[in-house]
């Protein structure tokens, strides 16, 4: 005769993933709203460089984005250009200076590129500090 099994008892009720995701989305939205959209305010934002270096933000977050954008603009993965940009950011170079140096390569895209990169940097700093 077949053995009867006791019904399984749930050890813990997991939090609803949808609820979890909503919380994360709300948090992300709140952080995004804190990132200045205009160039003057974004470029004047006080970057917490300890947070940048302590959380490896340049390598983990900025490198893939810079690589993708440089490839889009120049048509190939210009390693020298990618390293140049990331070194500038690592050295805490002011975004205005980075912008001026990129204008020769990216022309009218330089400002848009630098602003987006700087906003991303600000967002990632706010994100690690919100944890």
Short mmCIF file of C-alpha atoms in Angstrom, two decimals:
data_model
loop_
_atom_site.label_atom_id
_atom_site.label_comp_id
_atom_site.label_asym_id
_atom_site.label_seq_id
_atom_site.Cartn_x
_atom_site.Cartn_y
_atom_site.Cartn_z
CA UNK A 1 0.00 0.00 0.00
CA UNK A 2 1.32 3.54 -0.80
CA UNK A 3 2.89 5.49 2.05
CA UNK A 4 1.11 8.61 3.08
CA UNK A 5 3.26 11.71 3.21
CA UNK A 6 2.65 14.53 5.59
CA UNK A 7 1.83 17.72 3.76
CA UNK A 8 4.85 19.96 3.42
CA UNK A 9 4.89 22.92 5.72
CA UNK A 10 6.25 26.17 4.45
CA UNK A 11 9.17 27.33 6.54
CA UNK A 12 8.90 30.98 5.64
CA UNK A 13 6.65 32.96 3.41
CA UNK A 14 8.76 34.78 0.87
CA UNK A 15 7.93 38.43 0.32
CA UNK A 16 5.95 38.91 -2.83
CA UNK A 17 8.46 39.57 -5.63
CA UNK A 18 6.09 42.08 -7.25
CA UNK A 19 5.97 44.09 -4.02
CA UNK A 20 9.75 43.88 -3.81
CA UNK A 21 10.18 45.01 -7.39
CA UNK A 22 7.77 47.92 -6.87
CA UNK A 23 9.81 49.06 -3.89
CA UNK A 24 13.01 48.91 -5.94
CA UNK A 25 11.36 50.78 -8.83
CA UNK A 26 10.09 53.48 -6.48
CA UNK A 27 13.53 53.78 -4.91
CA UNK A 28 15.16 54.02 -8.37
CA UNK A 29 12.68 56.68 -9.44
CA UNK A 30 13.37 58.66 -6.27
CA UNK A 31 17.12 58.49 -6.93
CA UNK A 32 16.74 59.43 -10.59
CA UNK A 33 14.76 62.51 -9.55
CA UNK A 34 17.71 63.62 -7.41
CA UNK A 35 20.08 63.64 -10.41
CA UNK A 36 20.30 67.13 -11.97
CA UNK A 37 19.30 67.17 -15.64
CA UNK A 38 20.78 70.50 -16.68
CA UNK A 39 24.48 70.78 -17.43
CA UNK A 40 25.31 73.56 -14.97
CA UNK A 41 23.81 71.75 -11.97
CA UNK A 42 25.07 68.30 -13.00
CA UNK A 43 28.62 69.55 -13.56
CA UNK A 44 28.54 71.43 -10.24
CA UNK A 45 27.30 68.36 -8.32
CA UNK A 46 29.60 67.41 -5.45
CA UNK A 47 30.73 63.88 -6.32
CA UNK A 48 31.54 61.65 -3.35
CA UNK A 49 34.79 60.25 -4.74
CA UNK A 50 35.24 57.88 -1.77
CA UNK A 51 31.94 56.25 -2.75
CA UNK A 52 33.04 56.14 -6.40
CA UNK A 53 36.34 54.41 -5.68
CA UNK A 54 35.12 52.35 -2.71
CA UNK A 55 32.35 50.79 -4.80
CA UNK A 56 34.38 50.46 -8.00
CA UNK A 57 31.73 52.49 -9.85
CA UNK A 58 34.07 53.52 -12.68
CA UNK A 59 34.93 49.93 -13.65
CA UNK A 60 31.58 48.32 -12.87
CA UNK A 61 29.17 50.94 -14.17
CA UNK A 62 30.94 53.58 -16.24
CA UNK A 63 33.29 51.38 -18.30
CA UNK A 64 30.56 49.32 -20.03
CA UNK A 65 28.57 52.46 -20.81
CA UNK A 66 31.57 54.47 -22.07
CA UNK A 67 32.67 51.49 -24.19
CA UNK A 68 29.20 51.20 -25.76
CA UNK A 69 28.89 54.94 -26.45
CA UNK A 70 32.41 55.36 -27.85
CA UNK A 71 31.74 52.40 -30.17
CA UNK A 72 28.44 54.00 -31.28
CA UNK A 73 30.07 57.38 -31.97
CA UNK A 74 33.32 56.26 -33.57
CA UNK A 75 32.13 53.07 -35.24
CA UNK A 76 34.67 50.88 -33.49
CA UNK A 77 35.75 50.05 -29.97
CA UNK A 78 38.43 52.70 -29.60
CA UNK A 79 40.30 51.30 -26.58
CA UNK A 80 42.61 54.31 -26.28
CA UNK A 81 39.64 56.68 -26.16
CA UNK A 82 37.82 54.53 -23.58
CA UNK A 83 40.88 54.42 -21.31
CA UNK A 84 41.47 58.15 -21.77
CA UNK A 85 37.92 59.00 -20.63
CA UNK A 86 37.95 56.59 -17.68
CA UNK A 87 41.38 57.84 -16.53
CA UNK A 88 40.05 61.41 -16.59
CA UNK A 89 37.07 60.43 -14.43
CA UNK A 90 39.29 58.40 -12.07
CA UNK A 91 41.55 61.42 -11.63
CA UNK A 92 38.51 63.51 -10.57
CA UNK A 93 38.87 65.69 -13.67
CA UNK A 94 36.15 68.35 -13.82
CA UNK A 95 33.43 67.48 -16.36
CA UNK A 96 33.96 70.81 -18.18
CA UNK A 97 37.57 69.82 -18.80
CA UNK A 98 36.58 66.33 -20.01
CA UNK A 99 34.00 67.94 -22.32
CA UNK A 100 36.57 70.37 -23.77
CA UNK A 101 39.01 67.52 -24.41
CA UNK A 102 36.37 65.32 -26.05
CA UNK A 103 35.07 67.98 -28.44
CA UNK A 104 37.91 67.24 -30.85
CA UNK A 105 36.80 63.60 -31.16
CA UNK A 106 33.06 63.64 -30.62
CA UNK A 107 32.20 67.08 -32.08
CA UNK A 108 28.64 68.06 -31.25
CA UNK A 109 28.08 64.78 -29.38
CA UNK A 110 30.72 65.66 -26.77
CA UNK A 111 28.42 67.71 -24.56
CA UNK A 112 25.59 65.18 -24.62
CA UNK A 113 28.04 62.33 -23.95
CA UNK A 114 29.78 64.09 -21.05
CA UNK A 115 26.50 65.18 -19.46
CA UNK A 116 25.01 61.67 -19.68
CA UNK A 117 28.18 60.11 -18.28
CA UNK A 118 28.27 62.60 -15.41
CA UNK A 119 24.59 62.05 -14.62
CA UNK A 120 25.21 58.31 -14.57
CA UNK A 121 28.12 58.81 -12.18
CA UNK A 122 25.92 60.93 -9.89
CA UNK A 123 23.13 58.34 -10.00
CA UNK A 124 25.48 55.46 -9.13
CA UNK A 125 26.92 57.43 -6.19
CA UNK A 126 23.42 58.20 -4.89
CA UNK A 127 22.48 54.54 -5.36
CA UNK A 128 25.36 53.12 -3.30
CA UNK A 129 24.80 55.74 -0.60
CA UNK A 130 21.08 54.89 -0.38
CA UNK A 131 21.83 51.27 0.52
#
